[in-house]
């Protein structure tokens, strides 16, 4: 006769019945003691993960500004023939530049990867928003790169005539209807109010008055309704300047027969620009600073026959000793110090400032300037362009960093 387990249990304890619930109570208490701390720990961990808002160990440890230029044989984002937004001055291939090696490198941070620029991802972030590049033609250089990067998806339309003259290269607007995205360039080479002795305002060696405590209304009067503001300037601060504060002269540069640079005006201009952004009552967007973009004139200054004929990046040794490297390092240090102070104050107001540090990376790229290939028919000009950057070219890296920082902030 077969007896199942249940029957065996009942038979064995038939003379000493134990209530069924007697075994459940200790088991329940054991589960509570063991699992409750684990459950509490899991809830706390989840809260921390949620609060970090997508912050990852890679993002915390990755310094994308420290790295090197690595070979990159893959397809470019765009070509000079496929992007209609490149100025003739920057269209080096069209202007006859014969080599292509400067296009086959990509910035590689030492400890991580800088993600490729994803146009769709970028446009989703800026849908219904607006972005302004404020500064000089270096900022416009970056803007044109951005337009080329998003062109295949967004198809930006020039809407400058709604704001100013269509032929005005200093103030331009573009609009993508599919993403309701507006991007503009606002010319302000000093960021602060200035009066140029040259009526056209384009002569590099003309004397200029800088009012260091007054933001240039060319941008400050328009910027409040933008969602992203990107400052990029520096080259114009090397000309003859007279500094004013409270309406009075407080110093000068390259004046009274001297050629010495006075960095006081450079520092105060950025300080005023950052203070203006913090004090804008209606501004709730992101402010970025693009650090100094180095020029690479060799064998003379820009107006003395200086050239930039290299076809390869600097080695680290060459980077340390290249001409005017000390000036680049000095202005870069000023920018970083002023940004750090401004960012600290901005956080107190719940605002976000981001740094796009391109100085070290671009200091190593003397091979990527237009040089004498700066416009059709201009190959024999005596002035080389060793300040701006060819498009396509490494300036695309700036927008890779911009997108990275936009996601991080």
mmCIF file of C-alpha atoms in Angstrom:
data_model
loop_
_atom_site.group_PDB
_atom_site.id
_atom_site.type_symbol
_atom_site.label_atom_id
_atom_site.label_comp_id
_atom_site.label_asym_id
_atom_site.label_seq_id
_atom_site.Cartn_x
_atom_site.Cartn_y
_atom_site.Cartn_z
ATOM 1 C CA UNK A 1 0.000 0.000 0.000
ATOM 2 C CA UNK A 2 1.503 3.334 -1.123
ATOM 3 C CA UNK A 3 1.458 6.372 1.114
ATOM 4 C CA UNK A 4 2.058 9.874 -0.227
ATOM 5 C CA UNK A 5 4.230 12.511 1.538
ATOM 6 C CA UNK A 6 1.244 14.299 2.988
ATOM 7 C CA UNK A 7 -0.053 11.118 4.494
ATOM 8 C CA UNK A 8 3.369 10.262 5.912
ATOM 9 C CA UNK A 9 3.564 13.661 7.566
ATOM 10 C CA UNK A 10 0.122 13.303 9.131
ATOM 11 C CA UNK A 11 0.848 9.791 10.334
ATOM 12 C CA UNK A 12 4.174 10.700 11.889
ATOM 13 C CA UNK A 13 2.709 13.550 13.916
ATOM 14 C CA UNK A 14 -0.737 12.076 14.457
ATOM 15 C CA UNK A 15 -0.270 12.009 18.190
ATOM 16 C CA UNK A 16 1.154 15.528 18.391
ATOM 17 C CA UNK A 17 -0.710 17.869 16.056
ATOM 18 C CA UNK A 18 1.086 21.172 15.163
ATOM 19 C CA UNK A 19 -0.942 24.041 13.735
ATOM 20 C CA UNK A 20 -0.190 24.751 10.071
ATOM 21 C CA UNK A 21 0.397 28.471 10.745
ATOM 22 C CA UNK A 22 3.172 27.719 13.230
ATOM 23 C CA UNK A 23 5.652 27.205 10.395
ATOM 24 C CA UNK A 24 4.508 30.216 8.373
ATOM 25 C CA UNK A 25 5.150 32.790 11.116
ATOM 26 C CA UNK A 26 8.917 32.099 11.545
ATOM 27 C CA UNK A 27 9.338 31.940 7.771
ATOM 28 C CA UNK A 28 7.588 35.285 7.331
ATOM 29 C CA UNK A 29 9.737 36.899 10.039
ATOM 30 C CA UNK A 30 12.884 35.521 8.400
ATOM 31 C CA UNK A 31 11.904 36.939 5.048
ATOM 32 C CA UNK A 32 11.217 40.357 6.599
ATOM 33 C CA UNK A 33 14.568 40.444 8.399
ATOM 34 C CA UNK A 34 16.550 39.369 5.328
ATOM 35 C CA UNK A 35 14.737 41.126 2.510
ATOM 36 C CA UNK A 36 13.670 44.436 4.058
ATOM 37 C CA UNK A 37 17.194 45.930 4.072
ATOM 38 C CA UNK A 38 17.676 44.745 0.503
ATOM 39 C CA UNK A 39 14.409 46.329 -0.589
ATOM 40 C CA UNK A 40 15.267 49.586 1.182
ATOM 41 C CA UNK A 41 18.723 49.616 -0.467
ATOM 42 C CA UNK A 42 17.191 48.981 -3.871
ATOM 43 C CA UNK A 43 14.750 51.881 -3.469
ATOM 44 C CA UNK A 44 17.523 54.246 -2.372
ATOM 45 C CA UNK A 45 19.715 53.205 -5.283
ATOM 46 C CA UNK A 46 16.897 53.759 -7.726
ATOM 47 C CA UNK A 47 16.319 57.227 -6.332
ATOM 48 C CA UNK A 48 19.981 58.112 -6.772
ATOM 49 C CA UNK A 49 19.974 56.810 -10.329
ATOM 50 C CA UNK A 50 16.836 58.793 -11.135
ATOM 51 C CA UNK A 51 18.225 61.946 -9.542
ATOM 52 C CA UNK A 52 21.476 61.711 -11.500
ATOM 53 C CA UNK A 53 19.446 62.281 -14.673
ATOM 54 C CA UNK A 54 21.441 60.145 -17.052
ATOM 55 C CA UNK A 55 24.837 60.962 -15.513
ATOM 56 C CA UNK A 56 27.111 57.981 -16.199
ATOM 57 C CA UNK A 57 30.554 56.985 -14.921
ATOM 58 C CA UNK A 58 31.905 57.581 -18.435
ATOM 59 C CA UNK A 59 30.616 61.150 -18.475
ATOM 60 C CA UNK A 60 31.970 61.844 -15.001
ATOM 61 C CA UNK A 61 35.460 60.527 -15.801
ATOM 62 C CA UNK A 62 35.806 61.550 -19.447
ATOM 63 C CA UNK A 63 37.778 64.690 -20.236
ATOM 64 C CA UNK A 64 36.868 65.162 -23.879
ATOM 65 C CA UNK A 65 39.196 68.157 -24.154
ATOM 66 C CA UNK A 66 42.372 66.143 -23.553
ATOM 67 C CA UNK A 67 43.360 63.941 -26.440
ATOM 68 C CA UNK A 68 44.972 63.703 -29.855
ATOM 69 C CA UNK A 69 44.112 63.601 -33.556
ATOM 70 C CA UNK A 70 43.741 60.014 -34.729
ATOM 71 C CA UNK A 71 43.446 58.657 -38.289
ATOM 72 C CA UNK A 72 39.814 58.412 -39.387
ATOM 73 C CA UNK A 73 39.426 56.964 -42.889
ATOM 74 C CA UNK A 74 35.608 56.760 -42.817
ATOM 75 C CA UNK A 75 33.215 58.960 -44.790
ATOM 76 C CA UNK A 76 32.915 62.631 -43.889
ATOM 77 C CA UNK A 77 29.686 64.122 -42.564
ATOM 78 C CA UNK A 78 29.454 66.257 -45.709
ATOM 79 C CA UNK A 79 31.581 67.494 -48.600
ATOM 80 C CA UNK A 80 32.141 70.959 -49.948
ATOM 81 C CA UNK A 81 29.971 70.071 -52.961
ATOM 82 C CA UNK A 82 27.079 68.861 -50.794
ATOM 83 C CA UNK A 83 26.814 71.832 -48.423
ATOM 84 C CA UNK A 84 25.557 75.164 -49.798
ATOM 85 C CA UNK A 85 26.365 77.130 -46.616
ATOM 86 C CA UNK A 86 30.166 77.307 -46.911
ATOM 87 C CA UNK A 87 31.603 80.747 -47.620
ATOM 88 C CA UNK A 88 33.999 80.903 -50.558
ATOM 89 C CA UNK A 89 36.698 81.945 -48.101
ATOM 90 C CA UNK A 90 36.397 78.602 -46.290
ATOM 91 C CA UNK A 91 35.782 76.339 -49.280
ATOM 92 C CA UNK A 92 39.410 75.258 -49.543
ATOM 93 C CA UNK A 93 38.848 72.266 -51.832
ATOM 94 C CA UNK A 94 36.851 74.319 -54.317
ATOM 95 C CA UNK A 95 39.571 76.958 -54.203
ATOM 96 C CA UNK A 96 42.170 74.467 -55.369
ATOM 97 C CA UNK A 97 43.701 72.906 -52.287
ATOM 98 C CA UNK A 98 45.239 69.696 -53.649
ATOM 99 C CA UNK A 99 45.763 67.608 -50.488
ATOM 100 C CA UNK A 100 43.055 65.805 -48.503
ATOM 101 C CA UNK A 101 44.899 64.326 -45.524
ATOM 102 C CA UNK A 102 43.695 67.128 -43.229
ATOM 103 C CA UNK A 103 40.176 65.679 -43.629
ATOM 104 C CA UNK A 104 41.160 62.170 -42.488
ATOM 105 C CA UNK A 105 41.692 62.878 -38.809
ATOM 106 C CA UNK A 106 39.307 62.926 -35.863
ATOM 107 C CA UNK A 107 39.678 64.135 -32.270
ATOM 108 C CA UNK A 108 40.191 61.214 -29.874
ATOM 109 C CA UNK A 109 40.010 61.909 -26.105
ATOM 110 C CA UNK A 110 42.565 59.911 -24.117
ATOM 111 C CA UNK A 111 40.157 58.066 -21.804
ATOM 112 C CA UNK A 112 36.902 57.768 -23.734
ATOM 113 C CA UNK A 113 35.136 58.393 -27.032
ATOM 114 C CA UNK A 114 33.646 61.631 -28.280
ATOM 115 C CA UNK A 115 30.375 60.543 -29.935
ATOM 116 C CA UNK A 116 29.878 61.301 -33.591
ATOM 117 C CA UNK A 117 27.535 64.153 -34.414
ATOM 118 C CA UNK A 118 23.985 62.810 -34.771
ATOM 119 C CA UNK A 119 21.932 65.340 -36.722
ATOM 120 C CA UNK A 120 18.588 63.804 -35.807
ATOM 121 C CA UNK A 121 19.490 63.672 -32.131
ATOM 122 C CA UNK A 122 20.615 67.287 -32.236
ATOM 123 C CA UNK A 123 17.453 68.437 -33.978
ATOM 124 C CA UNK A 124 15.241 66.624 -31.502
ATOM 125 C CA UNK A 125 16.979 68.535 -28.709
ATOM 126 C CA UNK A 126 16.469 71.890 -30.418
ATOM 127 C CA UNK A 127 12.968 71.300 -31.753
ATOM 128 C CA UNK A 128 10.951 74.467 -31.259
ATOM 129 C CA UNK A 129 14.020 76.327 -29.967
ATOM 130 C CA UNK A 130 16.584 78.878 -31.141
ATOM 131 C CA UNK A 131 20.368 79.175 -31.042
ATOM 132 C CA UNK A 132 22.643 82.191 -31.472
ATOM 133 C CA UNK A 133 26.363 82.331 -32.215
ATOM 134 C CA UNK A 134 27.647 85.595 -30.771
ATOM 135 C CA UNK A 135 31.089 86.953 -31.585
ATOM 136 C CA UNK A 136 33.348 87.256 -34.593
ATOM 137 C CA UNK A 137 33.876 85.298 -37.824
ATOM 138 C CA UNK A 138 35.251 82.314 -35.893
ATOM 139 C CA UNK A 139 31.774 81.846 -34.438
ATOM 140 C CA UNK A 140 30.370 82.164 -37.932
ATOM 141 C CA UNK A 141 32.836 79.468 -39.011
ATOM 142 C CA UNK A 142 31.316 77.112 -36.420
ATOM 143 C CA UNK A 143 27.800 78.092 -37.421
ATOM 144 C CA UNK A 144 28.443 77.173 -41.051
ATOM 145 C CA UNK A 145 29.790 73.820 -39.917
ATOM 146 C CA UNK A 146 26.593 73.240 -37.928
ATOM 147 C CA UNK A 147 24.402 74.168 -40.903
ATOM 148 C CA UNK A 148 26.316 71.655 -43.028
ATOM 149 C CA UNK A 149 25.974 68.956 -40.360
ATOM 150 C CA UNK A 150 22.176 69.280 -40.136
ATOM 151 C CA UNK A 151 21.493 70.188 -43.757
ATOM 152 C CA UNK A 152 20.548 66.713 -44.993
ATOM 153 C CA UNK A 153 17.899 66.399 -42.265
ATOM 154 C CA UNK A 154 16.763 69.928 -41.439
ATOM 155 C CA UNK A 155 17.203 71.779 -44.770
ATOM 156 C CA UNK A 156 17.682 75.228 -43.171
ATOM 157 C CA UNK A 157 16.240 78.201 -45.036
ATOM 158 C CA UNK A 158 17.875 81.624 -45.003
ATOM 159 C CA UNK A 159 15.362 84.029 -43.421
ATOM 160 C CA UNK A 160 17.762 86.931 -42.880
ATOM 161 C CA UNK A 161 15.606 89.348 -44.871
ATOM 162 C CA UNK A 162 12.980 89.130 -42.132
ATOM 163 C CA UNK A 163 15.444 90.785 -39.770
ATOM 164 C CA UNK A 164 17.946 92.734 -41.841
ATOM 165 C CA UNK A 165 19.537 92.940 -45.289
ATOM 166 C CA UNK A 166 19.859 89.610 -47.080
ATOM 167 C CA UNK A 167 23.425 90.559 -48.048
ATOM 168 C CA UNK A 168 24.470 91.223 -44.458
ATOM 169 C CA UNK A 169 27.017 88.503 -43.610
ATOM 170 C CA UNK A 170 27.392 89.831 -40.065
ATOM 171 C CA UNK A 171 23.803 89.199 -38.895
ATOM 172 C CA UNK A 172 22.165 86.140 -40.424
ATOM 173 C CA UNK A 173 19.217 83.883 -39.545
ATOM 174 C CA UNK A 174 18.226 80.399 -40.742
ATOM 175 C CA UNK A 175 15.084 78.401 -40.030
ATOM 176 C CA UNK A 176 14.147 74.722 -40.269
ATOM 177 C CA UNK A 177 10.385 74.391 -40.670
ATOM 178 C CA UNK A 178 10.388 70.646 -39.978
ATOM 179 C CA UNK A 179 11.876 71.191 -36.521
ATOM 180 C CA UNK A 180 10.767 74.781 -35.892
ATOM 181 C CA UNK A 181 14.423 75.544 -35.197
ATOM 182 C CA UNK A 182 16.043 78.958 -35.661
ATOM 183 C CA UNK A 183 19.793 79.564 -35.688
ATOM 184 C CA UNK A 184 21.484 82.935 -36.053
ATOM 185 C CA UNK A 185 24.872 84.593 -36.080
ATOM 186 C CA UNK A 186 25.144 87.947 -34.310
ATOM 187 C CA UNK A 187 28.289 89.898 -35.105
ATOM 188 C CA UNK A 188 30.003 91.347 -32.037
ATOM 189 C CA UNK A 189 33.805 90.978 -32.257
ATOM 190 C CA UNK A 190 34.430 92.491 -28.800
ATOM 191 C CA UNK A 191 31.187 91.488 -27.017
ATOM 192 C CA UNK A 192 31.161 94.957 -25.451
ATOM 193 C CA UNK A 193 30.232 98.326 -26.946
ATOM 194 C CA UNK A 194 32.866 99.613 -29.375
ATOM 195 C CA UNK A 195 33.452 102.557 -31.682
ATOM 196 C CA UNK A 196 35.805 101.905 -34.578
ATOM 197 C CA UNK A 197 37.751 104.685 -36.240
ATOM 198 C CA UNK A 198 37.169 102.840 -39.510
ATOM 199 C CA UNK A 199 33.582 103.516 -40.603
ATOM 200 C CA UNK A 200 33.249 100.062 -42.175
ATOM 201 C CA UNK A 201 34.464 98.435 -38.969
ATOM 202 C CA UNK A 202 36.472 95.890 -40.940
ATOM 203 C CA UNK A 203 40.018 97.270 -40.936
ATOM 204 C CA UNK A 204 42.081 95.082 -38.631
ATOM 205 C CA UNK A 205 44.600 97.762 -37.686
ATOM 206 C CA UNK A 206 42.213 100.664 -37.045
ATOM 207 C CA UNK A 207 42.061 102.216 -33.571
ATOM 208 C CA UNK A 208 38.995 101.192 -31.567
ATOM 209 C CA UNK A 209 37.338 102.444 -28.394
ATOM 210 C CA UNK A 210 36.092 99.678 -26.094
ATOM 211 C CA UNK A 211 33.522 100.401 -23.384
ATOM 212 C CA UNK A 212 34.338 97.480 -21.146
ATOM 213 C CA UNK A 213 31.414 97.829 -18.744
ATOM 214 C CA UNK A 214 28.716 97.971 -21.452
ATOM 215 C CA UNK A 215 27.605 94.919 -23.413
ATOM 216 C CA UNK A 216 27.284 95.411 -27.155
ATOM 217 C CA UNK A 217 23.586 95.945 -27.865
ATOM 218 C CA UNK A 218 24.040 94.277 -31.228
ATOM 219 C CA UNK A 219 23.618 91.011 -29.344
ATOM 220 C CA UNK A 220 22.421 91.932 -25.842
ATOM 221 C CA UNK A 221 19.215 93.521 -27.150
ATOM 222 C CA UNK A 222 18.282 90.367 -29.109
ATOM 223 C CA UNK A 223 19.486 87.500 -26.981
ATOM 224 C CA UNK A 224 16.856 87.142 -24.249
ATOM 225 C CA UNK A 225 14.516 84.928 -26.267
ATOM 226 C CA UNK A 226 17.181 82.492 -27.495
ATOM 227 C CA UNK A 227 17.455 79.064 -25.908
ATOM 228 C CA UNK A 228 21.157 78.522 -26.615
ATOM 229 C CA UNK A 229 23.803 81.255 -26.740
ATOM 230 C CA UNK A 230 27.339 80.459 -27.888
ATOM 231 C CA UNK A 231 30.117 83.019 -27.412
ATOM 232 C CA UNK A 232 33.182 82.778 -29.622
ATOM 233 C CA UNK A 233 35.611 85.651 -30.148
ATOM 234 C CA UNK A 234 39.180 86.743 -29.529
ATOM 235 C CA UNK A 235 41.104 87.642 -32.679
ATOM 236 C CA UNK A 236 40.007 91.290 -32.718
ATOM 237 C CA UNK A 237 41.530 92.030 -29.332
ATOM 238 C CA UNK A 238 45.014 92.213 -30.841
ATOM 239 C CA UNK A 239 44.475 95.576 -32.573
ATOM 240 C CA UNK A 240 45.028 99.117 -31.195
ATOM 241 C CA UNK A 241 42.466 99.597 -28.411
ATOM 242 C CA UNK A 242 41.496 102.270 -25.898
ATOM 243 C CA UNK A 243 39.640 101.030 -22.814
ATOM 244 C CA UNK A 244 36.775 102.937 -21.199
ATOM 245 C CA UNK A 245 34.897 102.276 -17.958
ATOM 246 C CA UNK A 246 32.257 104.598 -16.534
ATOM 247 C CA UNK A 247 32.884 106.787 -19.559
ATOM 248 C CA UNK A 248 36.544 107.377 -18.679
ATOM 249 C CA UNK A 249 39.773 106.036 -20.176
ATOM 250 C CA UNK A 250 41.299 103.322 -17.991
ATOM 251 C CA UNK A 251 43.993 101.980 -20.311
ATOM 252 C CA UNK A 252 45.012 101.149 -23.845
ATOM 253 C CA UNK A 253 46.769 98.633 -26.043
ATOM 254 C CA UNK A 254 49.294 99.232 -28.833
ATOM 255 C CA UNK A 255 49.102 102.930 -28.074
ATOM 256 C CA UNK A 256 51.690 105.681 -27.688
ATOM 257 C CA UNK A 257 54.127 103.912 -30.025
ATOM 258 C CA UNK A 258 54.060 100.622 -28.095
ATOM 259 C CA UNK A 259 53.252 97.156 -29.456
ATOM 260 C CA UNK A 260 52.590 95.526 -26.069
ATOM 261 C CA UNK A 261 49.381 93.556 -25.604
ATOM 262 C CA UNK A 262 47.190 94.564 -22.671
ATOM 263 C CA UNK A 263 44.958 91.672 -21.628
ATOM 264 C CA UNK A 264 42.892 93.815 -19.279
ATOM 265 C CA UNK A 265 40.317 94.625 -21.955
ATOM 266 C CA UNK A 266 40.049 90.996 -23.001
ATOM 267 C CA UNK A 267 39.307 89.865 -19.454
ATOM 268 C CA UNK A 268 36.784 92.612 -18.722
ATOM 269 C CA UNK A 269 34.918 92.071 -22.004
ATOM 270 C CA UNK A 270 34.176 88.445 -21.163
ATOM 271 C CA UNK A 271 33.299 89.379 -17.592
ATOM 272 C CA UNK A 272 30.757 91.912 -18.859
ATOM 273 C CA UNK A 273 29.276 89.446 -21.362
ATOM 274 C CA UNK A 274 28.811 86.745 -18.726
ATOM 275 C CA UNK A 275 27.345 89.219 -16.238
ATOM 276 C CA UNK A 276 24.896 90.396 -18.887
ATOM 277 C CA UNK A 277 23.719 86.827 -19.479
ATOM 278 C CA UNK A 278 23.230 86.201 -15.766
ATOM 279 C CA UNK A 279 21.185 89.386 -15.371
ATOM 280 C CA UNK A 280 18.808 88.781 -18.277
ATOM 281 C CA UNK A 281 15.478 88.400 -16.491
ATOM 282 C CA UNK A 282 13.741 86.366 -19.171
ATOM 283 C CA UNK A 283 16.632 84.109 -20.198
ATOM 284 C CA UNK A 284 16.345 80.477 -19.104
ATOM 285 C CA UNK A 285 18.538 78.833 -21.703
ATOM 286 C CA UNK A 286 22.098 77.500 -21.893
ATOM 287 C CA UNK A 287 25.173 79.683 -22.369
ATOM 288 C CA UNK A 288 28.355 78.259 -23.888
ATOM 289 C CA UNK A 289 31.850 79.634 -24.277
ATOM 290 C CA UNK A 290 34.040 78.398 -27.114
ATOM 291 C CA UNK A 291 37.639 78.966 -26.052
ATOM 292 C CA UNK A 292 40.294 80.705 -28.137
ATOM 293 C CA UNK A 293 40.747 79.431 -31.685
ATOM 294 C CA UNK A 294 44.513 79.626 -32.422
ATOM 295 C CA UNK A 295 45.954 81.075 -35.591
ATOM 296 C CA UNK A 296 49.104 79.574 -37.117
ATOM 297 C CA UNK A 297 51.023 82.236 -39.009
ATOM 298 C CA UNK A 298 54.651 81.288 -39.578
ATOM 299 C CA UNK A 299 57.526 83.311 -41.038
ATOM 300 C CA UNK A 300 55.743 86.593 -40.365
ATOM 301 C CA UNK A 301 52.481 88.119 -39.180
ATOM 302 C CA UNK A 302 49.280 88.119 -41.230
ATOM 303 C CA UNK A 303 50.246 91.407 -42.947
ATOM 304 C CA UNK A 304 53.922 90.532 -43.277
ATOM 305 C CA UNK A 305 53.642 87.549 -45.598
ATOM 306 C CA UNK A 306 52.986 84.995 -42.870
ATOM 307 C CA UNK A 307 51.934 81.560 -44.100
ATOM 308 C CA UNK A 308 50.466 78.273 -42.866
ATOM 309 C CA UNK A 309 51.551 75.760 -45.499
ATOM 310 C CA UNK A 310 51.797 72.665 -43.324
ATOM 311 C CA UNK A 311 49.883 69.563 -44.404
ATOM 312 C CA UNK A 312 50.186 67.628 -41.134
ATOM 313 C CA UNK A 313 49.231 68.390 -37.526
ATOM 314 C CA UNK A 314 51.849 69.530 -35.048
ATOM 315 C CA UNK A 315 53.669 66.983 -32.981
ATOM 316 C CA UNK A 316 53.528 67.635 -29.243
ATOM 317 C CA UNK A 317 57.037 69.090 -29.399
ATOM 318 C CA UNK A 318 56.074 71.461 -32.214
ATOM 319 C CA UNK A 319 52.943 72.486 -30.341
ATOM 320 C CA UNK A 320 55.023 73.682 -27.414
ATOM 321 C CA UNK A 321 57.183 76.047 -29.443
ATOM 322 C CA UNK A 322 55.027 77.286 -32.302
ATOM 323 C CA UNK A 323 54.953 81.004 -32.994
ATOM 324 C CA UNK A 324 52.625 83.052 -30.747
ATOM 325 C CA UNK A 325 51.806 79.995 -28.654
ATOM 326 C CA UNK A 326 52.434 82.002 -25.491
ATOM 327 C CA UNK A 327 49.777 84.533 -26.513
ATOM 328 C CA UNK A 328 47.254 81.772 -27.180
ATOM 329 C CA UNK A 329 47.975 80.239 -23.786
ATOM 330 C CA UNK A 330 47.595 83.619 -22.058
ATOM 331 C CA UNK A 331 44.197 84.474 -23.541
ATOM 332 C CA UNK A 332 43.012 80.914 -23.037
ATOM 333 C CA UNK A 333 43.862 81.117 -19.345
ATOM 334 C CA UNK A 334 41.891 84.356 -19.035
ATOM 335 C CA UNK A 335 38.861 82.773 -20.683
ATOM 336 C CA UNK A 336 38.942 79.730 -18.426
ATOM 337 C CA UNK A 337 39.282 81.852 -15.281
ATOM 338 C CA UNK A 338 36.450 84.189 -16.235
ATOM 339 C CA UNK A 339 34.248 81.278 -17.263
ATOM 340 C CA UNK A 340 34.836 79.451 -13.966
ATOM 341 C CA UNK A 341 33.874 82.549 -11.960
ATOM 342 C CA UNK A 342 30.814 83.199 -14.138
ATOM 343 C CA UNK A 343 29.657 79.586 -14.012
ATOM 344 C CA UNK A 344 29.836 79.595 -10.228
ATOM 345 C CA UNK A 345 27.624 82.681 -10.039
ATOM 346 C CA UNK A 346 25.253 81.302 -12.671
ATOM 347 C CA UNK A 347 24.624 78.133 -10.663
ATOM 348 C CA UNK A 348 23.459 80.275 -7.743
ATOM 349 C CA UNK A 349 20.665 81.510 -10.011
ATOM 350 C CA UNK A 350 19.840 78.075 -11.376
ATOM 351 C CA UNK A 351 21.440 78.856 -14.738
ATOM 352 C CA UNK A 352 23.770 76.623 -16.743
ATOM 353 C CA UNK A 353 27.018 77.658 -18.419
ATOM 354 C CA UNK A 354 28.970 75.178 -20.534
ATOM 355 C CA UNK A 355 32.558 75.190 -21.799
ATOM 356 C CA UNK A 356 33.555 74.084 -25.301
ATOM 357 C CA UNK A 357 37.314 73.912 -24.871
ATOM 358 C CA UNK A 358 38.831 73.635 -28.342
ATOM 359 C CA UNK A 359 42.097 75.536 -27.812
ATOM 360 C CA UNK A 360 44.475 72.629 -27.229
ATOM 361 C CA UNK A 361 42.949 70.496 -29.968
ATOM 362 C CA UNK A 362 43.018 73.244 -32.573
ATOM 363 C CA UNK A 363 46.484 74.466 -31.583
ATOM 364 C CA UNK A 364 47.729 71.195 -33.036
ATOM 365 C CA UNK A 365 46.091 71.746 -36.451
ATOM 366 C CA UNK A 366 48.164 74.237 -38.501
ATOM 367 C CA UNK A 367 47.287 72.097 -41.504
ATOM 368 C CA UNK A 368 43.558 72.926 -41.522
ATOM 369 C CA UNK A 369 43.452 76.651 -42.348
ATOM 370 C CA UNK A 370 42.439 78.022 -45.771
ATOM 371 C CA UNK A 371 45.952 79.458 -46.167
ATOM 372 C CA UNK A 372 46.202 80.741 -49.764
ATOM 373 C CA UNK A 373 43.161 78.652 -50.791
ATOM 374 C CA UNK A 374 40.739 81.252 -49.546
ATOM 375 C CA UNK A 375 38.393 81.850 -52.438
ATOM 376 C CA UNK A 376 38.161 81.141 -56.144
ATOM 377 C CA UNK A 377 40.648 83.296 -58.021
ATOM 378 C CA UNK A 378 42.487 84.356 -54.844
ATOM 379 C CA UNK A 379 45.232 81.750 -54.774
ATOM 380 C CA UNK A 380 47.963 84.303 -55.413
ATOM 381 C CA UNK A 381 46.970 86.860 -52.780
ATOM 382 C CA UNK A 382 49.709 88.061 -50.472
ATOM 383 C CA UNK A 383 47.613 87.628 -47.308
ATOM 384 C CA UNK A 384 47.044 84.044 -46.209
ATOM 385 C CA UNK A 385 44.163 83.005 -43.980
ATOM 386 C CA UNK A 386 45.745 81.172 -41.070
ATOM 387 C CA UNK A 387 42.955 82.085 -38.645
ATOM 388 C CA UNK A 388 39.761 80.525 -39.998
ATOM 389 C CA UNK A 389 39.234 76.838 -40.751
ATOM 390 C CA UNK A 390 38.503 74.919 -43.943
ATOM 391 C CA UNK A 391 35.066 73.354 -44.332
ATOM 392 C CA UNK A 392 34.715 70.476 -44.142
ATOM 393 C CA UNK A 393 37.439 70.202 -41.533
ATOM 394 C CA UNK A 394 38.232 69.839 -37.835
ATOM 395 C CA UNK A 395 35.868 72.664 -36.871
ATOM 396 C CA UNK A 396 33.168 69.968 -37.030
ATOM 397 C CA UNK A 397 34.675 68.740 -33.762
ATOM 398 C CA UNK A 398 33.406 71.890 -32.059
ATOM 399 C CA UNK A 399 29.844 70.901 -32.856
ATOM 400 C CA UNK A 400 30.435 67.322 -31.752
ATOM 401 C CA UNK A 401 31.468 68.781 -28.398
ATOM 402 C CA UNK A 402 28.503 71.189 -28.456
ATOM 403 C CA UNK A 403 26.040 68.305 -28.830
ATOM 404 C CA UNK A 404 27.843 66.296 -26.157
ATOM 405 C CA UNK A 405 27.602 69.224 -23.722
ATOM 406 C CA UNK A 406 23.966 69.953 -24.590
ATOM 407 C CA UNK A 407 23.064 66.391 -23.570
ATOM 408 C CA UNK A 408 25.206 66.603 -20.449
ATOM 409 C CA UNK A 409 23.687 69.867 -19.193
#
